[in-house]
Short mmCIF file of N, CA and C in Angstrom, two decimals:
data_model
loop_
_atom_site.label_atom_id
_atom_site.label_comp_id
_atom_site.label_asym_id
_atom_site.label_seq_id
_atom_site.Cartn_x
_atom_site.Cartn_y
_atom_site.Cartn_z
N MET A 52 -18.87 32.45 -36.22
CA MET A 52 -18.57 31.90 -34.91
C MET A 52 -19.61 32.43 -33.92
N SER A 53 -20.17 31.54 -33.12
CA SER A 53 -21.18 31.89 -32.14
C SER A 53 -20.55 32.54 -30.92
N ASN A 54 -21.33 33.39 -30.25
CA ASN A 54 -20.87 33.97 -29.00
C ASN A 54 -20.77 32.94 -27.89
N ASP A 55 -21.41 31.77 -28.08
CA ASP A 55 -21.37 30.69 -27.09
C ASP A 55 -20.09 29.85 -27.20
N THR A 56 -19.31 30.06 -28.25
CA THR A 56 -18.08 29.31 -28.43
C THR A 56 -17.02 29.84 -27.47
N PRO A 57 -16.50 28.96 -26.60
CA PRO A 57 -15.50 29.45 -25.63
C PRO A 57 -14.20 29.86 -26.31
N GLN A 58 -13.52 30.80 -25.70
CA GLN A 58 -12.23 31.25 -26.16
C GLN A 58 -11.16 30.40 -25.50
N ARG A 59 -10.43 29.61 -26.25
CA ARG A 59 -9.37 28.77 -25.69
C ARG A 59 -8.23 29.63 -25.15
N LEU A 60 -7.59 29.09 -24.12
CA LEU A 60 -6.40 29.75 -23.60
C LEU A 60 -5.20 29.42 -24.48
N THR A 61 -4.42 30.42 -24.80
CA THR A 61 -3.14 30.20 -25.46
C THR A 61 -2.12 29.82 -24.40
N ARG A 62 -0.95 29.40 -24.82
CA ARG A 62 0.14 29.10 -23.87
C ARG A 62 0.47 30.36 -23.06
N ASP A 63 0.52 31.51 -23.73
CA ASP A 63 0.81 32.76 -23.02
C ASP A 63 -0.31 33.12 -22.04
N GLY A 64 -1.55 32.88 -22.44
CA GLY A 64 -2.68 33.16 -21.56
C GLY A 64 -2.68 32.28 -20.32
N LEU A 65 -2.34 31.01 -20.51
CA LEU A 65 -2.26 30.10 -19.36
C LEU A 65 -1.10 30.49 -18.45
N ALA A 66 0.03 30.82 -19.05
CA ALA A 66 1.19 31.25 -18.25
C ALA A 66 0.85 32.51 -17.45
N GLN A 67 0.07 33.40 -18.04
CA GLN A 67 -0.33 34.62 -17.34
C GLN A 67 -1.22 34.29 -16.14
N ILE A 68 -2.14 33.36 -16.30
CA ILE A 68 -2.99 32.94 -15.18
C ILE A 68 -2.13 32.31 -14.09
N PHE A 69 -1.17 31.48 -14.48
CA PHE A 69 -0.27 30.86 -13.50
C PHE A 69 0.52 31.92 -12.73
N GLN A 70 0.87 33.02 -13.39
CA GLN A 70 1.61 34.11 -12.73
C GLN A 70 0.70 34.93 -11.81
N GLN A 71 -0.54 35.14 -12.23
CA GLN A 71 -1.44 36.00 -11.47
C GLN A 71 -1.97 35.35 -10.20
N SER A 72 -2.09 34.04 -10.19
CA SER A 72 -2.55 33.33 -8.99
C SER A 72 -1.35 33.15 -8.06
N ARG A 73 -1.43 33.72 -6.88
CA ARG A 73 -0.30 33.63 -5.95
C ARG A 73 0.00 32.18 -5.59
N PHE A 74 -1.04 31.37 -5.41
CA PHE A 74 -0.84 29.96 -5.06
C PHE A 74 -0.17 29.21 -6.20
N ILE A 75 -0.73 29.33 -7.40
CA ILE A 75 -0.16 28.60 -8.55
C ILE A 75 1.24 29.14 -8.86
N HIS A 76 1.43 30.44 -8.75
CA HIS A 76 2.75 31.02 -8.99
C HIS A 76 3.79 30.40 -8.05
N ALA A 77 3.40 30.18 -6.79
CA ALA A 77 4.32 29.58 -5.81
C ALA A 77 4.70 28.14 -6.19
N MET A 78 3.87 27.49 -7.00
CA MET A 78 4.17 26.12 -7.43
C MET A 78 5.27 26.09 -8.51
N GLN A 79 5.52 27.24 -9.14
CA GLN A 79 6.55 27.39 -10.18
C GLN A 79 6.35 26.42 -11.34
N LEU A 80 5.13 26.31 -11.81
CA LEU A 80 4.81 25.37 -12.88
C LEU A 80 5.38 25.82 -14.22
N GLU A 81 5.84 24.84 -14.97
CA GLU A 81 6.30 25.05 -16.34
C GLU A 81 5.33 24.31 -17.26
N ILE A 82 4.82 25.00 -18.26
CA ILE A 82 3.91 24.37 -19.21
C ILE A 82 4.75 23.57 -20.20
N LEU A 83 4.51 22.27 -20.26
CA LEU A 83 5.25 21.40 -21.18
C LEU A 83 4.51 21.21 -22.50
N ASP A 84 3.19 21.04 -22.42
CA ASP A 84 2.42 20.77 -23.63
C ASP A 84 0.96 21.13 -23.42
N MET A 85 0.36 21.70 -24.45
CA MET A 85 -1.08 21.97 -24.49
C MET A 85 -1.60 21.37 -25.79
N ASP A 86 -2.34 20.28 -25.70
CA ASP A 86 -2.86 19.60 -26.88
C ASP A 86 -4.38 19.73 -26.88
N TYR A 87 -4.89 20.66 -27.67
CA TYR A 87 -6.33 20.90 -27.71
C TYR A 87 -7.07 19.73 -28.33
N ASP A 88 -6.50 19.11 -29.37
CA ASP A 88 -7.17 18.00 -30.05
C ASP A 88 -7.34 16.80 -29.13
N GLN A 89 -6.36 16.55 -28.27
CA GLN A 89 -6.43 15.41 -27.33
C GLN A 89 -6.97 15.85 -25.97
N SER A 90 -7.29 17.12 -25.83
CA SER A 90 -7.77 17.67 -24.54
C SER A 90 -6.82 17.30 -23.41
N ARG A 91 -5.54 17.60 -23.63
CA ARG A 91 -4.50 17.19 -22.68
C ARG A 91 -3.55 18.35 -22.39
N LEU A 92 -3.19 18.45 -21.10
CA LEU A 92 -2.25 19.46 -20.63
C LEU A 92 -1.16 18.76 -19.84
N ALA A 93 0.09 19.16 -20.07
CA ALA A 93 1.22 18.63 -19.30
C ALA A 93 1.99 19.80 -18.70
N VAL A 94 2.28 19.69 -17.39
CA VAL A 94 3.03 20.71 -16.68
C VAL A 94 4.08 20.04 -15.79
N ARG A 95 5.10 20.79 -15.45
CA ARG A 95 6.19 20.31 -14.58
C ARG A 95 6.27 21.18 -13.34
N MET A 96 6.47 20.54 -12.18
CA MET A 96 6.64 21.25 -10.92
C MET A 96 8.00 20.86 -10.33
N PRO A 97 8.86 21.85 -10.09
CA PRO A 97 10.16 21.55 -9.50
C PRO A 97 10.06 21.30 -7.99
N LEU A 98 10.99 20.52 -7.48
CA LEU A 98 11.08 20.31 -6.03
C LEU A 98 11.74 21.52 -5.39
N ARG A 99 11.16 21.97 -4.29
CA ARG A 99 11.73 23.05 -3.49
C ARG A 99 11.66 22.62 -2.04
N PRO A 100 12.49 23.17 -1.19
CA PRO A 100 12.49 22.77 0.23
C PRO A 100 11.11 22.90 0.89
N GLU A 101 10.31 23.89 0.47
CA GLU A 101 8.99 24.12 1.08
C GLU A 101 8.01 22.98 0.83
N ILE A 102 8.22 22.19 -0.22
CA ILE A 102 7.28 21.11 -0.54
C ILE A 102 7.93 19.74 -0.44
N GLU A 103 9.10 19.70 0.19
CA GLU A 103 9.82 18.44 0.34
C GLU A 103 9.27 17.68 1.55
N ARG A 104 9.11 16.39 1.40
CA ARG A 104 8.62 15.53 2.49
C ARG A 104 9.79 15.15 3.38
N GLY A 105 9.56 15.25 4.69
CA GLY A 105 10.60 14.84 5.63
C GLY A 105 11.74 15.84 5.66
N ALA A 106 12.92 15.31 5.91
CA ALA A 106 14.11 16.15 6.04
C ALA A 106 14.52 16.75 4.69
N VAL A 107 15.03 17.97 4.75
CA VAL A 107 15.56 18.59 3.54
C VAL A 107 16.66 17.69 2.99
N GLY A 108 16.62 17.47 1.70
CA GLY A 108 17.59 16.59 1.05
C GLY A 108 17.02 15.20 0.76
N SER A 109 15.79 14.93 1.19
CA SER A 109 15.17 13.63 0.91
C SER A 109 14.81 13.49 -0.56
N LEU A 110 14.64 14.62 -1.24
CA LEU A 110 14.22 14.70 -2.64
C LEU A 110 12.84 14.08 -2.88
N GLN A 111 12.05 13.94 -1.81
CA GLN A 111 10.69 13.42 -1.92
C GLN A 111 9.67 14.55 -1.85
N PHE A 112 8.71 14.54 -2.76
CA PHE A 112 7.64 15.52 -2.75
C PHE A 112 6.62 15.16 -1.67
N HIS A 113 6.12 16.18 -0.98
CA HIS A 113 5.05 15.99 -0.01
C HIS A 113 3.76 15.68 -0.78
N GLY A 114 2.94 14.79 -0.22
CA GLY A 114 1.68 14.42 -0.86
C GLY A 114 0.74 15.59 -1.07
N GLY A 115 0.76 16.55 -0.17
CA GLY A 115 -0.10 17.73 -0.33
C GLY A 115 0.27 18.55 -1.55
N ALA A 116 1.56 18.67 -1.82
CA ALA A 116 2.01 19.39 -3.02
C ALA A 116 1.58 18.64 -4.28
N LEU A 117 1.65 17.31 -4.22
CA LEU A 117 1.21 16.52 -5.38
C LEU A 117 -0.29 16.66 -5.58
N ALA A 118 -1.06 16.70 -4.49
CA ALA A 118 -2.50 16.88 -4.60
C ALA A 118 -2.83 18.23 -5.25
N ALA A 119 -2.12 19.26 -4.85
CA ALA A 119 -2.34 20.58 -5.45
C ALA A 119 -2.01 20.56 -6.94
N LEU A 120 -0.92 19.90 -7.29
CA LEU A 120 -0.53 19.79 -8.70
C LEU A 120 -1.59 19.04 -9.49
N ILE A 121 -2.09 17.95 -8.94
CA ILE A 121 -3.14 17.18 -9.61
C ILE A 121 -4.36 18.05 -9.87
N ASP A 122 -4.78 18.81 -8.87
CA ASP A 122 -5.96 19.66 -9.02
C ASP A 122 -5.74 20.76 -10.06
N VAL A 123 -4.61 21.43 -10.00
CA VAL A 123 -4.34 22.52 -10.95
C VAL A 123 -4.23 21.98 -12.38
N ALA A 124 -3.53 20.87 -12.56
CA ALA A 124 -3.40 20.29 -13.90
C ALA A 124 -4.77 19.87 -14.44
N GLY A 125 -5.57 19.23 -13.60
CA GLY A 125 -6.90 18.81 -14.02
C GLY A 125 -7.78 20.00 -14.37
N ASP A 126 -7.75 21.00 -13.52
CA ASP A 126 -8.53 22.21 -13.72
C ASP A 126 -8.21 22.84 -15.07
N PHE A 127 -6.93 22.99 -15.38
CA PHE A 127 -6.57 23.73 -16.59
C PHE A 127 -6.51 22.87 -17.85
N ALA A 128 -6.57 21.54 -17.70
CA ALA A 128 -6.77 20.71 -18.90
C ALA A 128 -8.13 21.03 -19.51
N LEU A 129 -9.10 21.24 -18.65
CA LEU A 129 -10.42 21.67 -19.10
C LEU A 129 -10.44 23.18 -19.33
N GLY A 130 -9.84 23.93 -18.41
CA GLY A 130 -9.84 25.38 -18.51
C GLY A 130 -9.19 25.93 -19.76
N MET A 131 -8.17 25.22 -20.27
CA MET A 131 -7.52 25.70 -21.50
C MET A 131 -8.48 25.64 -22.68
N LEU A 132 -9.46 24.74 -22.61
CA LEU A 132 -10.45 24.62 -23.67
C LEU A 132 -11.57 25.64 -23.54
N LEU A 133 -11.76 26.13 -22.29
CA LEU A 133 -12.88 27.03 -22.00
C LEU A 133 -12.47 28.48 -21.77
N GLY A 134 -11.17 28.73 -21.71
CA GLY A 134 -10.70 30.10 -21.57
C GLY A 134 -10.40 30.56 -20.17
N GLY A 135 -10.38 29.64 -19.19
CA GLY A 135 -10.05 30.04 -17.82
C GLY A 135 -10.29 28.91 -16.85
N GLY A 136 -9.93 29.15 -15.60
CA GLY A 136 -10.08 28.16 -14.55
C GLY A 136 -11.52 27.77 -14.33
N VAL A 137 -11.72 26.55 -13.85
CA VAL A 137 -13.06 26.02 -13.61
C VAL A 137 -13.16 25.50 -12.18
N PRO A 138 -14.36 25.44 -11.61
CA PRO A 138 -14.52 24.95 -10.24
C PRO A 138 -14.32 23.44 -10.13
N THR A 139 -13.66 23.02 -9.06
CA THR A 139 -13.48 21.61 -8.75
C THR A 139 -14.67 21.14 -7.92
N VAL A 140 -15.23 19.98 -8.28
CA VAL A 140 -16.32 19.39 -7.54
C VAL A 140 -15.81 18.27 -6.64
N ASN A 141 -14.93 17.43 -7.18
CA ASN A 141 -14.43 16.28 -6.43
C ASN A 141 -13.04 15.93 -6.95
N LEU A 142 -12.23 15.38 -6.06
CA LEU A 142 -10.87 14.98 -6.42
C LEU A 142 -10.52 13.70 -5.69
N HIS A 143 -10.05 12.70 -6.43
CA HIS A 143 -9.61 11.44 -5.84
C HIS A 143 -8.16 11.20 -6.26
N ILE A 144 -7.34 10.82 -5.31
CA ILE A 144 -5.91 10.62 -5.58
C ILE A 144 -5.46 9.28 -5.02
N ASP A 145 -4.69 8.55 -5.82
CA ASP A 145 -4.01 7.34 -5.36
C ASP A 145 -2.51 7.60 -5.50
N TYR A 146 -1.81 7.49 -4.36
CA TYR A 146 -0.35 7.62 -4.35
C TYR A 146 0.23 6.21 -4.52
N LEU A 147 1.04 6.02 -5.55
CA LEU A 147 1.53 4.69 -5.89
C LEU A 147 2.91 4.39 -5.34
N ARG A 148 3.75 5.40 -5.26
CA ARG A 148 5.12 5.26 -4.73
C ARG A 148 5.64 6.65 -4.42
N PRO A 149 6.71 6.75 -3.64
CA PRO A 149 7.25 8.09 -3.36
C PRO A 149 7.66 8.81 -4.66
N ALA A 150 7.35 10.09 -4.70
CA ALA A 150 7.75 10.93 -5.82
C ALA A 150 9.10 11.53 -5.48
N VAL A 151 10.15 11.00 -6.10
CA VAL A 151 11.52 11.38 -5.78
C VAL A 151 12.18 11.98 -7.01
N GLY A 152 12.85 13.12 -6.82
CA GLY A 152 13.59 13.71 -7.91
C GLY A 152 13.52 15.22 -7.90
N ALA A 153 14.14 15.82 -8.88
CA ALA A 153 14.22 17.27 -8.97
C ALA A 153 12.90 17.90 -9.42
N TYR A 154 12.01 17.12 -9.99
CA TYR A 154 10.72 17.62 -10.48
C TYR A 154 9.76 16.45 -10.64
N VAL A 155 8.49 16.78 -10.83
CA VAL A 155 7.48 15.81 -11.25
C VAL A 155 6.71 16.43 -12.40
N ASP A 156 6.21 15.58 -13.27
CA ASP A 156 5.39 16.02 -14.39
C ASP A 156 3.96 15.55 -14.18
N ALA A 157 3.02 16.40 -14.50
CA ALA A 157 1.60 16.07 -14.44
C ALA A 157 1.05 16.13 -15.86
N THR A 158 0.35 15.07 -16.24
CA THR A 158 -0.35 15.04 -17.52
C THR A 158 -1.82 14.82 -17.25
N ALA A 159 -2.64 15.79 -17.63
CA ALA A 159 -4.08 15.75 -17.38
C ALA A 159 -4.82 15.62 -18.70
N THR A 160 -5.76 14.69 -18.74
CA THR A 160 -6.53 14.42 -19.95
C THR A 160 -8.02 14.48 -19.64
N VAL A 161 -8.74 15.27 -20.42
CA VAL A 161 -10.19 15.34 -20.28
C VAL A 161 -10.77 14.05 -20.86
N ARG A 162 -11.47 13.28 -20.02
CA ARG A 162 -12.07 12.01 -20.45
C ARG A 162 -13.50 12.18 -20.91
N LYS A 163 -14.24 13.05 -20.23
CA LYS A 163 -15.62 13.33 -20.62
C LYS A 163 -15.95 14.76 -20.27
N GLN A 164 -16.49 15.47 -21.23
CA GLN A 164 -16.93 16.84 -20.98
C GLN A 164 -18.39 16.93 -21.36
N GLY A 165 -19.23 17.09 -20.35
CA GLY A 165 -20.65 17.29 -20.58
C GLY A 165 -21.02 18.73 -20.30
N ARG A 166 -22.34 18.98 -20.21
CA ARG A 166 -22.80 20.35 -19.94
C ARG A 166 -22.72 20.71 -18.47
N SER A 167 -22.85 19.72 -17.58
CA SER A 167 -22.87 20.03 -16.16
C SER A 167 -21.64 19.56 -15.41
N PHE A 168 -20.86 18.65 -15.99
CA PHE A 168 -19.63 18.20 -15.33
C PHE A 168 -18.66 17.65 -16.36
N ALA A 169 -17.40 17.56 -15.93
CA ALA A 169 -16.33 16.99 -16.77
C ALA A 169 -15.47 16.11 -15.87
N ILE A 170 -14.98 15.01 -16.44
CA ILE A 170 -14.10 14.08 -15.73
C ILE A 170 -12.70 14.20 -16.34
N ILE A 171 -11.70 14.42 -15.49
CA ILE A 171 -10.32 14.58 -15.93
C ILE A 171 -9.46 13.55 -15.19
N ASP A 172 -8.61 12.84 -15.93
CA ASP A 172 -7.63 11.93 -15.34
C ASP A 172 -6.27 12.61 -15.37
N ILE A 173 -5.53 12.47 -14.26
CA ILE A 173 -4.23 13.13 -14.12
C ILE A 173 -3.20 12.11 -13.68
N GLU A 174 -2.08 12.04 -14.38
CA GLU A 174 -0.97 11.15 -14.01
C GLU A 174 0.23 11.99 -13.60
N ILE A 175 0.88 11.58 -12.50
CA ILE A 175 2.09 12.24 -12.03
C ILE A 175 3.25 11.28 -12.21
N THR A 176 4.29 11.73 -12.89
CA THR A 176 5.47 10.89 -13.11
C THR A 176 6.71 11.58 -12.56
N ALA A 177 7.64 10.74 -12.11
CA ALA A 177 8.95 11.21 -11.62
C ALA A 177 9.89 11.37 -12.80
N PRO A 178 11.07 11.97 -12.59
CA PRO A 178 12.03 12.12 -13.69
C PRO A 178 12.43 10.80 -14.34
N THR A 179 12.30 9.70 -13.62
CA THR A 179 12.62 8.38 -14.19
C THR A 179 11.55 7.91 -15.16
N GLY A 180 10.41 8.61 -15.19
CA GLY A 180 9.29 8.20 -16.02
C GLY A 180 8.31 7.30 -15.29
N LYS A 181 8.64 6.91 -14.06
CA LYS A 181 7.75 6.05 -13.28
C LYS A 181 6.52 6.82 -12.82
N LEU A 182 5.39 6.15 -12.89
CA LEU A 182 4.14 6.71 -12.41
C LEU A 182 4.15 6.70 -10.88
N VAL A 183 3.94 7.86 -10.27
CA VAL A 183 4.00 7.96 -8.80
C VAL A 183 2.63 8.25 -8.18
N ALA A 184 1.72 8.83 -8.92
CA ALA A 184 0.37 9.10 -8.41
C ALA A 184 -0.58 9.26 -9.58
N ILE A 185 -1.84 8.93 -9.32
CA ILE A 185 -2.89 9.15 -10.31
C ILE A 185 -4.06 9.85 -9.61
N GLY A 186 -4.70 10.71 -10.34
CA GLY A 186 -5.85 11.42 -9.79
C GLY A 186 -6.97 11.44 -10.80
N ARG A 187 -8.15 11.60 -10.28
CA ARG A 187 -9.33 11.82 -11.13
C ARG A 187 -10.12 12.94 -10.49
N GLY A 188 -10.43 13.94 -11.29
CA GLY A 188 -11.17 15.08 -10.81
C GLY A 188 -12.46 15.27 -11.56
N THR A 189 -13.46 15.78 -10.86
CA THR A 189 -14.71 16.19 -11.46
C THR A 189 -14.76 17.71 -11.38
N TYR A 190 -15.02 18.35 -12.50
CA TYR A 190 -15.00 19.80 -12.58
C TYR A 190 -16.28 20.29 -13.27
N VAL A 191 -16.67 21.51 -12.97
CA VAL A 191 -17.80 22.15 -13.65
C VAL A 191 -17.24 22.82 -14.90
N PRO A 192 -17.76 22.49 -16.08
CA PRO A 192 -17.20 23.06 -17.32
C PRO A 192 -17.70 24.47 -17.60
N ALA A 193 -17.42 25.35 -16.65
CA ALA A 193 -17.75 26.77 -16.80
C ALA A 193 -16.70 27.58 -16.09
N LYS A 194 -16.23 28.63 -16.74
CA LYS A 194 -15.22 29.48 -16.09
C LYS A 194 -15.77 29.99 -14.77
N GLY A 195 -14.88 29.97 -13.76
CA GLY A 195 -15.35 30.45 -12.47
C GLY A 195 -14.39 30.19 -11.45
#
């Protein structure tokens, strides 16, 4: 094995990073799936009053919280393959409908990984399974 071969993150390693980052820890993410062969990561974020849109009890996620989830999921779909978080270059988000429910799931898939950049697609779904937002991120494929 070459020294240039990245060390993949295990589920425990990713969970540890999620705990160590105060911002990500506040998101209370649950790792649902890490598929190295498909370059895909799935995580769940619960609704809390701090990230609820409008009045408490609306059960709607604020768009800013969804944007953060999209970025973190995209980052670590690539980061799990490289052994740690990676820098974000660009992020585009389309909100399709209100995200309503006790949680949302993010599924991030690496579409292209080159030497200088990687493209990740991220889908956000509500508990009903309906697609509520889609994102595409460009990341630098180097830990940092």
